[in-house]
Amino acid sequence: MPSRSTSTAPAGRRRPALTAVTAVTAVTAVTVATLLAAAGCSGAGSGPDSGGQGGQTSRNDQDGQEDGQNTTDTTAAPQNLTSQKLDWKACPTPSAAEGGGTPPSPLPGGTKWECASMSAPLDYAKPKGATIELALIRAKTSDPGKRIGSLVFNFGGPGGSGVTGLPSFGNDYDKLRTRYDLVSFDPRGVGRSDPVECKDDKQLDAYYATDMTPDDAAEEKSYVNGLKWYAGGCEQKSGKALPHVGTVNAARDMELMRQVLGDDKLNYFGISYGTELGGVYAHLYPKSVGRAVFDAVVDPNQSSEQGSLGQAKGFQLALTNFAKDCVSRGDACKLPGSTPKEIENFVVQLLDQLDKKPIAGLGDRKLTETQATNGIAQTLYSKEYWPLLEQGLDEADGGSGALLLVLSDAMNGRNEKGQYSNIQAANAAVNCVDSKQRYTLAQTKAKLPEFRKVSPVFGDFLGWGLLGCSEWPVPGEWEKPDVSAPGAAPILVIGNTGDPATPYEGAQAMAKALGDGVGVELTYEGQGHGAYNAGSACVQNAVNGYLLDGKVPKAGTVCK
């Protein structure tokens, strides 16, 4: 998901730009189908971010360390939290902050999802102080005799609910359930885990419709005032939590989770932002790393500006690939233009027209330039969404913005009832407490030409996103995350050459930053955000071989 803090956007990660909503927040097939039905639209699209061998034993160490060598972190949860027992029960109906809906359906074969809550310190600097409750979900292993332990998933965002995300993709990971309990969670500030709240549904409808690529002084003032207004709402509703929702604390929560689940090692599958969270965990707790996979990898070496610029290039590349595919189908392509460049120019012109005059959307809501850009970006997360993009652009050219608005709504966490999850609020909160960078209006405007040069479609959108944290009430923690993890078990790092939200170069950077003997890079020559669920048997065999059997692929393996 690019990541555009405190504004509308898609998912990749922490850069205050488009909002990286990964496999989870890049709409699931169920979400798209529901919203399309509500909009009265047709269209097809489907979903989308060496450890212990058998019989792991329980650990409830008070400090979470092994012989004083396990961690570079100086904080730890007290024994009453590391030894807590989870009360697993049938999963409730998802909360509004999780996106609403119905309880998860059983997996094939009848295995039911179970949910529990885990207590964690609000402030790890005061581990015996106030606590928060973190929501967890699991599906127990299908073969207890071969069980390795738990496999913990984070699908990205930041801001994506793992409690609703894991069941959405449960069938895709069912083979991994032969040796693991599949586990995920709502990170602090997300979904059911003390969610960050900023504004109500009606206010968010108005906010997401505003112009987030200003063209003159009046629009610039309105944009900055909107950022202040939004951040002020977050402080008013969730001020006590805001300093504590960052990635470092989420990594500490995973270490506590490992102990509470009774696992010697944390076996982990991180996607999109989940790769950065996994990297930070590996840095803090290298000897607790079990078998881990990073898919759709965030580049840990990039600043906010570099990350946003990379996403601009990535989404532009994905749009070009879509346009090439459309042109290759000749008259079957609904869009005007006989070359990819002509189709891209058509998209630019359409957005310019929407900037001047929004068109009919859904009910009394119109499609604005910002929402159209957001909807376009949504469809570039997976090649399977390309038919929706073609249809949405064609309909918008004819004066109907319903489909692109539906796609933008899905990105922003708005359901067919007009209710918003807290995905964007959490995304803003995590991004801004992580990143130290605070850009001024003058600095942002000075960067815009470079952004426009790399992407005529997404450049303004992502360039103006640099202002995303400028009004945030809590300071950021780092310039760049430290993911060095000397002594950790091998971590399989997968890069997709056509990934728009987390460009391919991030995988190589992450593998190198993790350290020699730790980061093992695998390349997938494909399209879309992520690789494991993209349909490549080569990728799935490599991942399954490592997670299930401990077979580390050869570094530099290429899958097509």
XYZ file of C-alpha atoms in Angstrom:
560
model
C 0.000 0.000 0.000
C 1.816 3.341 -0.578
C 1.378 5.069 2.704
C -0.099 8.502 2.875
C -0.506 9.450 6.498
C -3.576 11.389 7.598
C -4.951 11.381 4.086
C -6.541 9.001 1.652
C -4.353 6.379 0.016
C -3.091 2.818 -0.682
C -0.622 0.400 1.346
C 3.141 -0.289 1.298
C 4.327 1.292 4.432
C 5.493 4.042 6.617
C 6.221 6.755 4.101
C 3.748 9.596 4.691
C 2.287 9.269 1.232
C -0.075 6.660 -0.225
C -1.188 4.216 2.516
C 0.236 0.773 2.249
C -2.592 -1.506 2.857
C -0.910 -4.655 1.539
C -2.580 -7.916 0.828
C -5.072 -7.180 3.552
C -5.868 -3.585 2.905
C -5.556 -3.850 -0.787
C -9.118 -4.982 -0.923
C -10.021 -8.599 -0.454
C -12.250 -10.244 -3.017
C -15.091 -10.376 -0.510
C -14.840 -6.645 0.202
C -14.754 -5.733 -3.474
C -17.676 -7.979 -4.327
C -19.773 -6.552 -1.494
C -19.020 -2.956 -2.378
C -19.560 -3.513 -6.083
C -22.928 -5.068 -5.355
C -23.836 -2.074 -3.203
C -22.803 0.256 -6.020
C -24.735 -1.696 -8.625
C -21.540 -2.306 -10.618
C -20.309 -5.398 -12.395
C -16.725 -6.555 -12.612
C -14.366 -9.280 -11.518
C -11.513 -9.062 -9.082
C -9.983 -11.255 -6.440
C -7.796 -10.981 -3.393
C -4.671 -9.416 -3.047
C 2.180 -9.018 2.892
C 16.105 -21.944 10.621
C 13.565 -22.243 13.372
C 12.597 -24.938 15.801
C 11.943 -28.457 14.565
C 8.800 -29.960 16.052
C 7.759 -30.086 19.694
C 8.650 -26.584 20.819
C 8.485 -26.125 24.550
C 6.908 -23.341 26.551
C 8.944 -20.372 27.755
C 7.785 -17.863 30.315
C 11.026 -16.050 31.095
C 10.458 -12.849 33.016
C 12.776 -10.817 30.815
C 12.212 -12.562 27.485
C 15.968 -13.200 27.057
C 18.050 -16.306 26.623
C 21.202 -16.259 28.760
C 21.151 -12.485 28.564
C 22.042 -12.601 24.852
C 18.690 -12.757 23.091
C 17.816 -9.121 22.677
C 19.132 -5.650 22.004
C 15.989 -4.289 23.641
C 16.271 -3.083 27.228
C 12.569 -3.325 28.040
C 10.554 -6.400 28.876
C 7.108 -7.394 30.058
C 6.771 -8.547 33.689
C 6.190 -12.189 34.571
C 2.500 -11.757 35.249
C 2.118 -10.871 31.553
C 4.588 -13.385 30.066
C 2.868 -16.183 31.994
C -0.727 -15.169 31.228
C -3.042 -17.846 29.842
C -5.103 -17.042 26.780
C -8.815 -17.835 26.879
C -9.553 -18.966 23.324
C -13.226 -18.746 22.356
C -15.417 -18.543 19.277
C -14.649 -15.311 17.410
C -17.086 -12.434 17.835
C -18.536 -10.300 15.077
C -15.775 -7.952 13.833
C -15.896 -4.553 15.488
C -16.582 -1.361 13.560
C -12.883 -0.490 13.801
C -12.073 -3.870 12.234
C -14.474 -3.144 9.390
C -17.601 -4.909 10.648
C -19.081 -7.925 8.908
C -19.736 -11.430 10.207
C -17.651 -13.856 12.301
C -15.179 -15.872 10.225
C -16.463 -19.059 8.609
C -14.786 -22.390 9.423
C -11.952 -23.566 7.205
C -12.421 -26.470 4.782
C -12.667 -29.565 6.918
C -14.518 -27.731 9.668
C -11.700 -26.169 11.703
C -13.117 -23.143 13.495
C -11.316 -19.888 14.086
C -10.698 -19.025 17.733
C -10.127 -15.584 19.244
C -8.530 -14.357 22.469
C -7.100 -11.192 23.972
C -3.601 -10.725 25.384
C -2.626 -8.085 27.930
C 0.456 -5.987 27.110
C 2.019 -2.910 28.699
C 0.716 0.361 27.304
C 4.202 1.792 27.880
C 7.089 -0.678 27.916
C 9.140 1.914 29.785
C 6.619 1.369 32.604
C 6.035 -2.379 32.247
C 4.104 -2.708 35.500
C 1.832 0.224 34.684
C -1.326 0.404 32.608
C -2.041 -2.403 30.133
C -3.929 -2.699 26.861
C -5.709 -5.694 25.362
C -4.500 -7.033 22.011
C -6.894 -9.106 19.896
C -5.587 -12.452 18.560
C -6.995 -15.094 16.227
C -5.857 -18.623 15.426
C -6.714 -21.771 13.503
C -5.127 -24.815 15.102
C -2.893 -27.130 13.122
C -4.491 -29.858 11.045
C -1.802 -32.383 12.053
C -0.926 -31.996 15.760
C 1.611 -34.816 15.573
C 3.795 -32.791 13.181
C 3.212 -29.396 14.784
C 6.214 -27.040 14.869
C 4.473 -24.245 16.752
C 2.634 -21.043 15.867
C 3.072 -19.136 12.599
C 2.310 -15.460 13.224
C 1.128 -13.275 10.314
C 1.147 -9.530 9.813
C -0.441 -8.444 6.525
C 0.743 -4.860 6.548
C -0.640 -1.374 6.478
C 0.326 -0.293 9.010
C -3.255 -0.423 10.204
C -4.486 -3.704 8.735
C -6.467 -5.970 11.057
C -4.918 -9.422 11.258
C -7.990 -10.732 13.071
C -10.128 -10.103 9.998
C -7.288 -10.476 7.490
C -6.102 -13.984 8.299
C -9.514 -15.627 7.796
C -9.850 -13.760 4.483
C -6.725 -15.517 3.244
C -7.000 -18.665 5.356
C -7.446 -21.005 2.404
C -4.290 -19.629 0.757
C -2.214 -20.664 3.765
C -3.948 -23.937 4.612
C -0.963 -26.040 3.562
C 1.097 -24.244 6.210
C -1.482 -25.307 8.790
C -0.246 -28.881 8.447
C 2.610 -27.942 10.804
C 1.547 -24.686 12.428
C -1.254 -23.050 14.285
C -1.992 -20.052 12.052
C -2.058 -16.934 14.243
C -2.568 -13.241 13.618
C -3.476 -10.175 15.645
C -4.649 -6.604 15.569
C -1.509 -4.603 16.405
C -1.862 -1.938 19.087
C -3.940 0.957 17.807
C -5.607 -1.246 15.180
C -9.039 -2.845 14.976
C -9.998 -4.367 18.324
C -6.654 -3.556 20.001
C -7.294 -0.166 21.619
C -7.992 1.393 18.194
C -6.868 4.903 17.316
C -9.898 7.053 16.486
C -9.891 10.466 14.826
C -13.183 11.496 13.203
C -16.691 10.117 12.719
C -18.010 8.596 9.496
C -19.689 11.712 8.113
C -16.613 13.805 8.814
C -14.423 11.241 7.061
C -16.669 11.251 4.001
C -16.072 14.982 3.693
C -12.365 14.744 4.473
C -11.590 12.052 1.907
C -13.403 14.057 -0.761
C -11.200 17.141 -0.285
C -8.462 18.146 -2.724
C -5.166 16.676 -1.517
C -3.145 17.915 -4.498
C -3.585 21.703 -4.119
C -3.001 23.992 -7.099
C -2.985 27.458 -5.542
C -2.503 29.278 -2.242
C -6.147 28.912 -1.200
C -6.121 25.160 -1.802
C -2.776 24.827 -0.011
C -4.215 26.567 3.029
C -7.256 24.313 2.956
C -5.072 21.195 2.696
C -2.862 22.178 5.635
C -5.905 23.129 7.712
C -7.370 19.721 6.922
C -4.246 18.005 8.231
C -4.454 20.062 11.431
C -8.137 19.265 11.835
C -7.584 15.537 11.345
C -4.575 15.334 13.661
C -6.448 17.341 16.271
C -9.263 14.804 16.183
C -6.797 11.955 16.698
C -5.266 13.737 19.680
C -8.659 14.463 21.191
C -9.989 10.923 20.843
C -6.807 8.837 21.269
C -4.158 11.128 22.745
C -3.025 8.744 25.507
C -2.357 5.941 23.049
C -0.654 7.904 20.263
C 2.906 7.895 21.707
C 2.821 4.102 22.121
C 1.501 2.702 18.820
C 4.793 2.589 16.897
C 6.533 -0.340 15.275
C 9.037 -0.895 18.087
C 6.233 -1.469 20.576
C 4.422 -3.731 18.105
C 7.632 -5.793 17.866
C 7.794 -5.968 21.669
C 4.203 -7.177 21.630
C 5.202 -9.988 19.254
C 7.963 -11.057 21.628
C 5.441 -11.153 24.451
C 3.064 -13.057 22.171
C 5.762 -15.626 21.405
C 6.175 -16.343 25.104
C 2.453 -16.410 25.839
C 1.839 -18.784 22.910
C 4.502 -21.088 24.355
C 6.934 -20.981 21.422
C 10.725 -21.100 21.766
C 11.042 -19.187 18.490
C 8.821 -16.748 16.621
C 7.902 -18.267 13.273
C 6.659 -15.373 11.201
C 5.131 -14.419 7.850
C 5.243 -10.664 7.231
C 3.801 -8.952 4.170
C 4.379 -5.332 3.073
C 4.697 -3.201 6.246
C 4.782 -6.571 8.029
C 8.296 -7.006 6.625
C 9.463 -3.839 8.374
C 7.809 -4.955 11.594
C 9.531 -8.326 11.200
C 12.878 -6.654 10.551
C 12.583 -4.516 13.668
C 11.644 -7.622 15.670
C 14.667 -9.506 14.300
C 16.930 -6.611 15.299
C 15.567 -6.503 18.847
C 15.337 -10.267 19.371
C 17.682 -12.021 16.900
C 17.895 -15.272 18.836
C 14.118 -15.534 19.041
C 13.745 -15.586 15.260
C 12.519 -18.939 13.975
C 11.527 -19.590 10.376
C 10.531 -16.242 8.887
C 9.357 -15.036 5.488
C 9.180 -11.414 4.303
C 7.023 -10.865 1.194
C 6.500 -7.481 -0.585
C 9.440 -5.954 1.201
C 9.795 -2.415 2.523
C 13.220 -0.861 1.914
C 14.608 -0.119 5.397
C 17.303 2.216 4.047
C 15.011 4.857 2.585
C 13.912 8.148 4.081
C 10.282 9.246 3.863
C 11.046 11.186 0.712
C 12.928 8.323 -0.925
C 10.195 5.849 -0.025
C 7.450 8.046 -1.415
C 9.431 8.683 -4.600
C 9.992 4.951 -4.973
C 6.286 4.338 -4.638
C 5.554 6.981 -7.265
C 7.847 5.094 -9.652
C 6.354 1.759 -8.640
C 2.750 2.758 -9.205
C 3.624 4.463 -12.481
C 5.357 1.269 -13.632
C 2.316 -0.778 -12.681
C 0.045 1.624 -14.595
C 2.333 1.357 -17.633
C 2.170 -2.443 -17.441
C -1.626 -2.240 -17.250
C -1.689 0.082 -20.274
C 0.583 -2.260 -22.261
C -1.746 -5.142 -21.505
C -4.780 -3.115 -22.566
C -3.167 -2.058 -25.855
C -2.154 -5.664 -26.572
C -5.858 -6.622 -26.623
C -6.585 -4.284 -29.487
C -10.228 -3.322 -29.936
C -11.159 -5.310 -26.819
C -9.557 -2.573 -24.721
C -12.216 -0.024 -23.758
C -9.787 2.850 -23.237
C -8.777 5.442 -25.847
C -5.256 5.174 -27.174
C -3.216 2.918 -29.421
C -0.072 3.072 -27.263
C 0.549 2.776 -23.504
C 1.602 6.435 -23.423
C -1.693 7.524 -24.974
C -3.636 5.582 -22.333
C -1.528 7.137 -19.568
C -2.204 10.581 -21.056
C -5.910 9.768 -21.034
C -5.691 8.985 -17.307
C -3.868 12.276 -16.639
C -6.496 14.223 -18.566
C -9.330 12.459 -16.737
C -7.822 13.372 -13.377
C -7.357 16.977 -14.513
C -11.040 17.124 -15.437
C -12.056 15.697 -12.064
C -9.880 18.283 -10.339
C -11.934 20.997 -12.059
C -15.303 19.293 -11.731
C -16.112 16.080 -9.809
C -18.616 13.690 -11.384
C -21.511 11.575 -10.091
C -20.427 8.820 -7.745
C -22.669 7.020 -5.264
C -25.842 8.601 -3.929
C -25.085 12.234 -3.217
C -21.326 11.565 -3.078
C -19.261 12.659 -6.081
C -15.979 11.277 -7.389
C -13.153 13.761 -6.896
C -9.655 13.754 -8.327
C -8.217 12.526 -5.031
C -10.674 9.644 -4.747
C -10.140 8.665 -8.378
C -6.356 8.552 -7.890
C -6.883 6.455 -4.791
C -9.200 4.069 -6.646
C -6.751 3.719 -9.529
C -3.928 2.915 -7.127
C -6.132 0.314 -5.439
C -6.479 -1.675 -8.648
C -2.726 -1.796 -9.223
C -2.114 -4.044 -6.214
C -3.001 -7.112 -8.245
C -3.171 -7.913 -11.946
C -6.537 -9.502 -11.198
C -7.889 -6.014 -10.491
C -6.926 -4.682 -13.925
C -10.380 -5.378 -15.425
C -11.851 -3.212 -12.652
C -9.441 -0.419 -13.508
C -10.326 -0.562 -17.193
C -14.035 -0.575 -16.397
C -13.736 2.188 -13.793
C -11.786 4.508 -16.109
C -14.170 3.857 -19.002
C -17.211 4.590 -16.840
C -15.640 7.729 -15.369
C -14.898 8.975 -18.881
C -18.612 8.568 -19.548
C -19.573 10.532 -16.448
C -20.093 7.772 -13.860
C -17.578 7.622 -11.016
C -19.331 4.901 -8.995
C -16.786 2.120 -9.527
C -13.676 4.218 -8.853
C -15.383 5.613 -5.755
C -16.169 2.089 -4.549
C -12.506 1.156 -4.980
C -11.357 4.265 -3.148
C -13.809 3.488 -0.344
C -12.389 0.000 -0.015
C -8.883 1.412 0.285
C -10.020 3.806 2.984
C -11.858 1.131 4.946
C -15.402 2.354 4.169
C -18.056 -0.353 3.936
C -21.350 -0.324 2.059
C -23.123 1.072 5.133
C -20.910 4.150 5.141
C -18.941 3.018 8.198
C -15.161 3.344 8.314
C -12.725 0.948 9.902
C -9.804 2.592 11.670
C -7.222 1.478 9.098
C -6.342 4.988 7.941
C -6.326 6.433 11.464
C -3.986 3.670 12.616
C -1.857 4.080 9.499
C -1.361 7.762 10.260
C -0.644 7.131 13.934
C 1.980 4.435 13.326
C 3.634 6.275 10.437
C 3.956 9.503 12.369
C 5.193 8.055 15.642
C 7.793 6.034 13.721
C 9.156 8.665 11.359
C 11.011 11.761 12.581
C 10.658 13.583 9.286
C 8.377 16.630 9.398
C 8.219 18.509 6.085
C 7.203 22.139 5.793
C 4.971 23.477 3.053
C 7.955 25.107 1.340
C 10.025 21.912 1.497
C 7.161 19.870 0.093
C 6.528 22.230 -2.812
C 10.235 22.175 -3.665
C 10.078 18.378 -4.024
C 7.044 18.273 -6.310
C 8.859 18.644 -9.672
C 10.875 15.502 -9.006
C 7.747 13.572 -8.070
C 5.896 14.786 -11.152
C 8.823 13.794 -13.348
C 8.734 10.150 -12.224
C 4.931 9.886 -12.275
C 2.492 12.223 -14.037
C -0.380 10.274 -12.439
C 0.780 9.675 -8.859
C 3.558 12.248 -8.452
C 1.457 15.087 -7.037
C -0.518 12.708 -4.847
C 2.570 11.192 -3.250
C 4.597 14.382 -3.249
C 1.979 16.319 -1.292
C 1.785 13.334 1.050
C 5.157 14.371 2.481
C 3.168 16.854 4.563
C 1.192 14.016 6.140
C 2.855 14.113 9.565
C 3.560 17.847 9.652
C 0.738 18.577 12.112
C 0.965 15.374 14.155
C 0.922 15.929 17.954
C 3.526 13.238 18.754
C 7.189 13.291 17.648
C 8.636 10.488 15.562
C 11.199 7.930 16.700
C 13.613 7.289 13.833
C 14.974 8.439 10.499
C 15.147 4.832 9.310
C 14.466 1.572 11.173
C 17.376 -0.608 12.288
C 16.808 -4.154 11.034
C 20.324 -5.565 11.434
C 19.967 -8.982 13.042
C 23.339 -10.704 13.485
C 22.930 -14.212 14.794
C 19.307 -14.599 13.656
C 18.121 -17.650 11.744
C 17.778 -17.253 7.942
C 14.940 -14.987 6.830
C 13.525 -15.562 3.344
C 13.094 -12.160 1.650
C 10.921 -12.089 -1.497
C 10.829 -9.238 -4.009
C 8.325 -8.900 -6.871
C 9.736 -7.067 -9.910
C 6.314 -5.539 -10.709
C 5.326 -4.546 -7.175
C 3.909 -0.989 -7.135
C 3.652 -0.397 -3.389
C 6.924 -1.913 -2.194
C 9.236 -1.723 -5.212
C 11.459 -4.695 -5.967
C 14.699 -2.990 -4.896
C 13.497 -3.071 -1.282
C 14.006 -6.833 -1.052
C 17.698 -6.636 -1.872
C 18.134 -3.749 0.551
C 16.354 -5.628 3.342
C 18.332 -8.833 2.756
C 21.580 -6.885 2.936
C 20.523 -4.882 5.994
C 19.530 -8.013 7.925
C 23.128 -9.181 7.585
C 25.246 -11.940 6.103
C 23.729 -15.353 6.600
C 20.394 -13.890 7.676
C 18.687 -12.284 4.674
C 18.135 -14.765 1.818
C 16.736 -13.035 -1.277
C 14.323 -14.623 -3.747
C 13.035 -12.795 -6.851
C 9.592 -13.206 -8.397
C 9.227 -11.805 -11.912
C 5.567 -10.889 -11.748
C 2.950 -8.194 -11.239
C 1.103 -6.921 -8.189
C 1.814 -6.438 -4.507
C 3.462 -9.504 -3.018
C 4.422 -12.879 -4.429
C 3.173 -15.822 -2.341
C -0.474 -15.359 -3.367
C 0.318 -14.374 -6.967
C -0.070 -17.906 -8.338
C 3.598 -18.864 -8.724
C 4.192 -22.508 -7.809
C 7.919 -21.731 -7.676
C 7.417 -19.089 -4.966
C 4.993 -21.195 -2.972
C 7.249 -24.251 -3.108
C 10.203 -22.197 -1.882
C 8.240 -20.662 0.996
C 6.528 -23.903 1.964
C 9.785 -25.803 1.775
C 11.372 -23.417 4.264
C 8.479 -22.981 6.660
C 7.421 -26.640 6.673
C 10.726 -28.472 6.238
C 13.449 -25.943 7.065
C 14.900 -26.002 3.528
C 16.432 -22.594 2.876
C 16.296 -21.702 -0.843
C 19.519 -20.764 -2.557
C 20.115 -17.013 -2.316
C 19.383 -15.343 -5.637
C 16.712 -17.839 -6.706
C 14.463 -16.411 -9.448
C 10.834 -17.488 -9.932
C 8.674 -16.571 -12.921
